[in-house]
mmCIF file of C-alpha atoms in Angstrom:
data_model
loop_
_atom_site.group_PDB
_atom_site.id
_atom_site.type_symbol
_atom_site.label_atom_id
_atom_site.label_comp_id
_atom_site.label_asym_id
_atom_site.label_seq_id
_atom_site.Cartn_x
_atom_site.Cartn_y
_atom_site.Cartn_z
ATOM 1 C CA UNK A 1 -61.916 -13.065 -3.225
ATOM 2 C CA UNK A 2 -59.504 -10.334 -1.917
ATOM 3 C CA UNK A 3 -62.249 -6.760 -1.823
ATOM 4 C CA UNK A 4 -60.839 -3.329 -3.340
ATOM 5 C CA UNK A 5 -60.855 -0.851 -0.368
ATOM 6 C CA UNK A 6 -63.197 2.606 -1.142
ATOM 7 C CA UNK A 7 -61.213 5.263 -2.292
ATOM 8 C CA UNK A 8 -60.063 7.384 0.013
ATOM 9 C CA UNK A 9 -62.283 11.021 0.520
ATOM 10 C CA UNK A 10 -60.367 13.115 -0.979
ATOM 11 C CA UNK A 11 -59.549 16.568 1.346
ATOM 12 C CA UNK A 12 -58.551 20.437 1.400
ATOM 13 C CA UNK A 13 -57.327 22.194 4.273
ATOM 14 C CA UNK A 14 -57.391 25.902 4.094
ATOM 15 C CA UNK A 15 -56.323 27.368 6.852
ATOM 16 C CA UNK A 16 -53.490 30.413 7.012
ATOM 17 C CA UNK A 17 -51.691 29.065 9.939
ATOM 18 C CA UNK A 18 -49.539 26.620 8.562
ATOM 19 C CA UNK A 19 -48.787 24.977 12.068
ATOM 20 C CA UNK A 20 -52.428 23.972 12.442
ATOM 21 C CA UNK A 21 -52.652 22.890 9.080
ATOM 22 C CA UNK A 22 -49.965 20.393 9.408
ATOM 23 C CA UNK A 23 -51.040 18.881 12.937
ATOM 24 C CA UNK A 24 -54.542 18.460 10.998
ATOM 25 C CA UNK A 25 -53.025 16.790 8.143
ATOM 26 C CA UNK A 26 -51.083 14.528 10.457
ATOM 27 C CA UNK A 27 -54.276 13.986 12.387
ATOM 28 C CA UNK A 28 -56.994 12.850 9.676
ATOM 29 C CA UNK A 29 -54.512 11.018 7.365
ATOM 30 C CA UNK A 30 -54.009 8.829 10.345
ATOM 31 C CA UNK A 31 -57.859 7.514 9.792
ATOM 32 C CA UNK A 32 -57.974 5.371 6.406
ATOM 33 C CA UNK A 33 -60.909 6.836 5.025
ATOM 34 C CA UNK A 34 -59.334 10.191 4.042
ATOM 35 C CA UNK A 35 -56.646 11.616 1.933
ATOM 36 C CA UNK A 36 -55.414 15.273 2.310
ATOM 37 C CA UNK A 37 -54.738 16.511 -1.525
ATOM 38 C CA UNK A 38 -54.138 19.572 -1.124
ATOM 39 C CA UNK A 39 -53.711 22.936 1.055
ATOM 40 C CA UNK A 40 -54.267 26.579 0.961
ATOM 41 C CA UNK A 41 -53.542 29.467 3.126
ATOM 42 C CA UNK A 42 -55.907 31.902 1.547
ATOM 43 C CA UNK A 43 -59.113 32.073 -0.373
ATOM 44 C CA UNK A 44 -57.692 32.834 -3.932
ATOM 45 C CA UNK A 45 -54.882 29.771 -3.402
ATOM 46 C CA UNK A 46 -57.585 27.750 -2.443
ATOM 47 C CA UNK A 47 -59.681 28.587 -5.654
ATOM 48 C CA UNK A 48 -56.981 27.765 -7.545
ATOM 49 C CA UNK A 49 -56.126 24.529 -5.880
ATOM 50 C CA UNK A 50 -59.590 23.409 -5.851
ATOM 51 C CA UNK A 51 -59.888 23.842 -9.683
ATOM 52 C CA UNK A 52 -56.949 21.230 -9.979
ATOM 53 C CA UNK A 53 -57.568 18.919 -7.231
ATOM 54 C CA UNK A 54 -61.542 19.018 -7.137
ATOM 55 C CA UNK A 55 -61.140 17.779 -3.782
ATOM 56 C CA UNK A 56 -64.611 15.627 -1.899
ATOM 57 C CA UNK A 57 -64.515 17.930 0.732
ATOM 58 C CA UNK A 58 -62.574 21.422 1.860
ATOM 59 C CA UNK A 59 -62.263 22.087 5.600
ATOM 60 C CA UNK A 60 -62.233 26.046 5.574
ATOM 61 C CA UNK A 61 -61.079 28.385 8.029
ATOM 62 C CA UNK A 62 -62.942 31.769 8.347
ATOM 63 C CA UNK A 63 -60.309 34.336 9.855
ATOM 64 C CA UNK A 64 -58.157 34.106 6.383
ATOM 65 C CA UNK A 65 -55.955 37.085 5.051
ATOM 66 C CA UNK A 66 -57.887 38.915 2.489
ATOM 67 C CA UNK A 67 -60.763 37.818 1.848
ATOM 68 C CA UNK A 68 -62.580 35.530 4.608
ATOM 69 C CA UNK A 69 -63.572 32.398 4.569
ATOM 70 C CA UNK A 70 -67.376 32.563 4.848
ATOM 71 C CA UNK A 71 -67.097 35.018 1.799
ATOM 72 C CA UNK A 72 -64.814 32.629 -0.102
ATOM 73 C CA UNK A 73 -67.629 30.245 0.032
ATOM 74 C CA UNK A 74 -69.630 31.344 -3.142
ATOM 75 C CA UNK A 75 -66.514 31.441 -5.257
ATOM 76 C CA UNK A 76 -65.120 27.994 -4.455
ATOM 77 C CA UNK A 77 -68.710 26.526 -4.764
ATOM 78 C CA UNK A 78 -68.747 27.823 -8.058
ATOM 79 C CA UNK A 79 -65.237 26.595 -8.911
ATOM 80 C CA UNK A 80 -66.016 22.758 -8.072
ATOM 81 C CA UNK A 81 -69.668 22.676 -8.218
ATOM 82 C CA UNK A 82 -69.485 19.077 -6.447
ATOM 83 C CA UNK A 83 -67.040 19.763 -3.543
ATOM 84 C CA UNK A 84 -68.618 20.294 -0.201
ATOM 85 C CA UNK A 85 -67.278 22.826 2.102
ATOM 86 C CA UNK A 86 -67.322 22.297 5.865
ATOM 87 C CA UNK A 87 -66.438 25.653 7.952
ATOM 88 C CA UNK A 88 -63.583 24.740 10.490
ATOM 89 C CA UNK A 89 -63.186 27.706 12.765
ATOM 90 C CA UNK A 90 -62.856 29.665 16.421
ATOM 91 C CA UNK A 91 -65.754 32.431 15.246
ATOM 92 C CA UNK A 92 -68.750 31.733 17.417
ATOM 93 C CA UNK A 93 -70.057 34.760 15.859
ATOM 94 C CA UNK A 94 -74.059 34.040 14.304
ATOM 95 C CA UNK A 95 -73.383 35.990 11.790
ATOM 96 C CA UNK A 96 -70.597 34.122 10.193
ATOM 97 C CA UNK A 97 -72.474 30.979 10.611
ATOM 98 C CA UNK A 98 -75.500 32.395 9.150
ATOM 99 C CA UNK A 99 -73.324 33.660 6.100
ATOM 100 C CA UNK A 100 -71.551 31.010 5.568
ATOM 101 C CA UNK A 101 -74.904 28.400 5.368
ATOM 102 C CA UNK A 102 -76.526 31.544 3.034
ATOM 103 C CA UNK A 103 -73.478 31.090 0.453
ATOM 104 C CA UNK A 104 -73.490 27.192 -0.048
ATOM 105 C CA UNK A 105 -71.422 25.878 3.079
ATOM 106 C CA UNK A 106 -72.574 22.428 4.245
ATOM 107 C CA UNK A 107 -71.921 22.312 7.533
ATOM 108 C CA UNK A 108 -70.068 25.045 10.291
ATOM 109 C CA UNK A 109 -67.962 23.350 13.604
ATOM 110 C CA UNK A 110 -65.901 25.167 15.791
ATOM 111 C CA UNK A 111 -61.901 24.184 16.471
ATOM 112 C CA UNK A 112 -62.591 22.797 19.623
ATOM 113 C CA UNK A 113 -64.612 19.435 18.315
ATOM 114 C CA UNK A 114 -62.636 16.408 19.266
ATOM 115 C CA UNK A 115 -60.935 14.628 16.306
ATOM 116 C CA UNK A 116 -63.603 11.980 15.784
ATOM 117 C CA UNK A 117 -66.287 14.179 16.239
ATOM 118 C CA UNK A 118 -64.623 15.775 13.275
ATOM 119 C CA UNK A 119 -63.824 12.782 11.436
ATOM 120 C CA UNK A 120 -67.631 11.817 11.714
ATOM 121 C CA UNK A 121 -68.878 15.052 10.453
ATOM 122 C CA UNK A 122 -67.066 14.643 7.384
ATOM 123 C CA UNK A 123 -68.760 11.457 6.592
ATOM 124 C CA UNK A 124 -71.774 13.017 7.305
ATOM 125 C CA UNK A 125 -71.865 15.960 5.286
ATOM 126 C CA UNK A 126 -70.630 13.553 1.983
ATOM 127 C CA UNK A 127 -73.682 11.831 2.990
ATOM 128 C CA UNK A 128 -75.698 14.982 2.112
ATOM 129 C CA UNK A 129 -76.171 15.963 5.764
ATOM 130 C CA UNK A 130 -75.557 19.322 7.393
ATOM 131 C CA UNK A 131 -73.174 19.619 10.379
ATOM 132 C CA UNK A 132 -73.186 22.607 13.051
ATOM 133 C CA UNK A 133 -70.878 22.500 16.285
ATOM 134 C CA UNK A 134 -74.018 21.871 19.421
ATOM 135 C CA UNK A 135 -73.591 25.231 20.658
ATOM 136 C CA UNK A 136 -73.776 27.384 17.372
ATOM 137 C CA UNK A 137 -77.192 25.856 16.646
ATOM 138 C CA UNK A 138 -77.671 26.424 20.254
ATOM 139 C CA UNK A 139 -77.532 30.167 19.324
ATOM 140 C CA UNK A 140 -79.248 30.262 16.350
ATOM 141 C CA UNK A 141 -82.341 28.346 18.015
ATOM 142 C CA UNK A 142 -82.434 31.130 20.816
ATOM 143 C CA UNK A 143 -82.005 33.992 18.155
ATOM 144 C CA UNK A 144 -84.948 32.274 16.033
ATOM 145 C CA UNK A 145 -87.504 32.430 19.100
ATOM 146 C CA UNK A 146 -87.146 35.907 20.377
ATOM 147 C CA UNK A 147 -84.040 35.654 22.785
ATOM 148 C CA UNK A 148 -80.358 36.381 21.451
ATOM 149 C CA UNK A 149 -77.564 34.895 22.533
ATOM 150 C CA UNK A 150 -75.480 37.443 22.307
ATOM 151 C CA UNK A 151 -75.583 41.426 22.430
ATOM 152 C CA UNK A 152 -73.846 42.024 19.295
ATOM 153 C CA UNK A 153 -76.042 40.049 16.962
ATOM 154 C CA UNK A 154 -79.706 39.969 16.211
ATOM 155 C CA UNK A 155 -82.713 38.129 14.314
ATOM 156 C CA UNK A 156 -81.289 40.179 11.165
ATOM 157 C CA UNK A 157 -78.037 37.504 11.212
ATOM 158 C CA UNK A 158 -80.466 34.483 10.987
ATOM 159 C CA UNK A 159 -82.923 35.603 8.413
ATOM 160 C CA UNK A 160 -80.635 34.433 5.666
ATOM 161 C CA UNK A 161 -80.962 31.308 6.780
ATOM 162 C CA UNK A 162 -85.104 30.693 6.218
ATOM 163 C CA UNK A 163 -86.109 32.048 2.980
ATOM 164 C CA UNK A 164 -88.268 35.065 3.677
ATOM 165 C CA UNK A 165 -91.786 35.027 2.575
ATOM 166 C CA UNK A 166 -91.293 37.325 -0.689
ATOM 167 C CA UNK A 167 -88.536 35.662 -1.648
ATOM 168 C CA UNK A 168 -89.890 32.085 -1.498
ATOM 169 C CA UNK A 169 -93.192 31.451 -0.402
ATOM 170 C CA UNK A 170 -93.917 29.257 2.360
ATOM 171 C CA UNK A 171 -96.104 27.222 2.057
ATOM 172 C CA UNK A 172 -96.506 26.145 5.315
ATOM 173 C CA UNK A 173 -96.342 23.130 7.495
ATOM 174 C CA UNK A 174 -99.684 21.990 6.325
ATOM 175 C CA UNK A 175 -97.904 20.716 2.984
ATOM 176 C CA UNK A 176 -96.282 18.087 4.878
ATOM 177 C CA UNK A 177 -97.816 14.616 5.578
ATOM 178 C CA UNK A 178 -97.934 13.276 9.220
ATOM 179 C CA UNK A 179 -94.737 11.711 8.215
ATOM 180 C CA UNK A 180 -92.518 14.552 7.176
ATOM 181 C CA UNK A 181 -93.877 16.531 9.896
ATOM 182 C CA UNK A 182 -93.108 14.280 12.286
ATOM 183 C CA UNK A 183 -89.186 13.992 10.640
ATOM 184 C CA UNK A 184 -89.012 17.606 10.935
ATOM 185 C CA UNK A 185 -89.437 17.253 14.388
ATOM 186 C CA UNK A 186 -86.539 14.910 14.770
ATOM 187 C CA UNK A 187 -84.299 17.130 12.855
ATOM 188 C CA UNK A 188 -84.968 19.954 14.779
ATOM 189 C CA UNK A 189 -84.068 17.999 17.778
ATOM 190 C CA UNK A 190 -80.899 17.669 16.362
ATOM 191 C CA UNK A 191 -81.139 13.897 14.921
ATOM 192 C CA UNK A 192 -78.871 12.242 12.084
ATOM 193 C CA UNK A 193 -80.725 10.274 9.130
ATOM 194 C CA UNK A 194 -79.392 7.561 10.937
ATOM 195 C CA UNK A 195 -80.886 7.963 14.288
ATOM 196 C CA UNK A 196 -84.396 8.751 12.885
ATOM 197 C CA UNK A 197 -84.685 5.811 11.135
ATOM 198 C CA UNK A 198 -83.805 3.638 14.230
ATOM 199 C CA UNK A 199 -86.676 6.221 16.207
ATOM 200 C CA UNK A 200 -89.455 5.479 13.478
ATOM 201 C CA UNK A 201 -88.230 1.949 12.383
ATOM 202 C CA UNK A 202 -88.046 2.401 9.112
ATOM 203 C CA UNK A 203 -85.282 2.262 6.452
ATOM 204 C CA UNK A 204 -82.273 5.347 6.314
ATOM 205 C CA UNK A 205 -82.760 5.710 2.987
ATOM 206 C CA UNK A 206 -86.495 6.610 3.510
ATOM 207 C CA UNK A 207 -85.850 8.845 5.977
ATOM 208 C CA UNK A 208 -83.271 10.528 3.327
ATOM 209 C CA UNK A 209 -86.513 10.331 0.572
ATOM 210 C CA UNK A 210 -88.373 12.214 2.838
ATOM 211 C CA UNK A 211 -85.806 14.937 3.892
ATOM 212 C CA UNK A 212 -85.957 15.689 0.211
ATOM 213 C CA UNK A 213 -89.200 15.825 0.140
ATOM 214 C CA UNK A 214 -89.219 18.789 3.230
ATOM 215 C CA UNK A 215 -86.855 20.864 1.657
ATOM 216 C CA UNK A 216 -88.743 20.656 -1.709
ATOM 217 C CA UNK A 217 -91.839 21.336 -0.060
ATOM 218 C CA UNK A 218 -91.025 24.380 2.648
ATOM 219 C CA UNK A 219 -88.521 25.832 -0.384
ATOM 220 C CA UNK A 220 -85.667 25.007 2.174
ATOM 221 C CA UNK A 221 -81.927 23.583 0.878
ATOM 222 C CA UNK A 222 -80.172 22.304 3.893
ATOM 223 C CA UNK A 223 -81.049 20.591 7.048
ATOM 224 C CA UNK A 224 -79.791 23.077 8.879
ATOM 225 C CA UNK A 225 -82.353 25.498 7.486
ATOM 226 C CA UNK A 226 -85.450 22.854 8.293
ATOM 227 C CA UNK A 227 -84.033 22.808 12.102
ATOM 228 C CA UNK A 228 -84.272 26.445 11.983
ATOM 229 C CA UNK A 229 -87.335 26.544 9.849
ATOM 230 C CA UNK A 230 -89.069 24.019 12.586
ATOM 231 C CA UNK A 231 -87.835 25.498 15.859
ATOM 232 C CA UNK A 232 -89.368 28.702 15.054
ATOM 233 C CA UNK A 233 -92.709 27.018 14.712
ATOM 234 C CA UNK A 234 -92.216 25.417 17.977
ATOM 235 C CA UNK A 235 -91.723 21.536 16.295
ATOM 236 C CA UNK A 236 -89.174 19.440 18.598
#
């Protein structure tokens, strides 16, 4: 009995350099799994294209003409509800990663990621987990526990990024069982679904049951946040 191949994930590039664009269509359409649908060169063509398209995924470019990515990200969230939006850009700047995670983006990499790297970050955020290039996190994990990165920046940039106290309360690690705690760890140290389930020995799909069950619980909507949220309590 001849199988039906998946459908292909469906992309958006936006991206005003048109160049770039073109090598990165070339580049991911050469991997089965994905289809480029569609492309954009600014924030309002994008909104428009994603209405039509309502791409899987948009890879989004920051440094845009007009309005910039990370505060496209709202807008085009809003537009296709179900689209996931993965930042693809040279800032290294906190602050746009910290914005961009704030408005709805699910994951934030930096150009220089090698193609598969990319490739496998795509799959993972449609998996429902958060992506950030090694080094950004890097940064955001020094800012969290008292020692920036970088002059320019400061705890203010990564505050968005936890919920503060009055906005929703915490209520503390204490609301976690031995289990979730003990996941939070892992995530913190940077570990895919995958890779704590192999760590713990139990099934993926448990360890995504009790992700949900973290974020629920410390008012949290990304993994990205719980890394944050843990290394600032000194977990991993």
């Amino acid at each position: 009995m001849i199988q039906t191949p998946p459908p292909r994930i469906q992309l958006m590039l936006v991206d005003d350099h048109s160049l770039f664009r073109r090598g990165l269509k070339a580049l991911l359409q050469q991997d089965e799994r994905f289809d480029v649908v569609c492309e954009a060169a600014d924030v309002g063509e994008a909104l428009r294209g994603v209405a039509q398209q309502r791409p899987d995924l948009i890879l989004l470019d920051n440094h845009l003409p007009g309005v910039r990515g990370v505060d496209g990200v709202a807008a085009l969230k809003d537009a296709a509800p179900g689209t996931r939006i993965l930042m693809l850009t040279v800032s290294e700047n906190e602050a746009d990663l910290a914005a961009a995670l704030q408005a709805g983006a699910d994951g934030y990499l930096l150009k220089t990621v090698e193609s598969d790297q990319l490739c496998d970050a795509i799959v993972k955020v449609l998996d429902g987990e958060s992506v950030v290039s090694p080094a950004m996190m890097g940064k955001l994990f020094s800012m969290f526990r008292g020692q920036p990165a970088a002059a320019d920046t400061g705890p203010a940039a990564l505050s968005t990024l936890v919920p503060a106290p009055e906005a929703k309360p915490d209520p503390g690690i204490d609301k976690l069982s031995a289990r979730e705690r003990e996941i939070l760890a892992l995530i913190a140290r940077g570990g895919s679904n995958k890779q704590i389930a192999r760590d713990l020995d139990i099934a993926e799909t448990t360890v995504k049951i009790h992700v949900q069950h973290i974020l629920r619980k410390l008012n949290l909507t990304s993994r990205v946040q719980a890394a944050v949220y843990a290394a600032g309590r000194g977990l991993g």
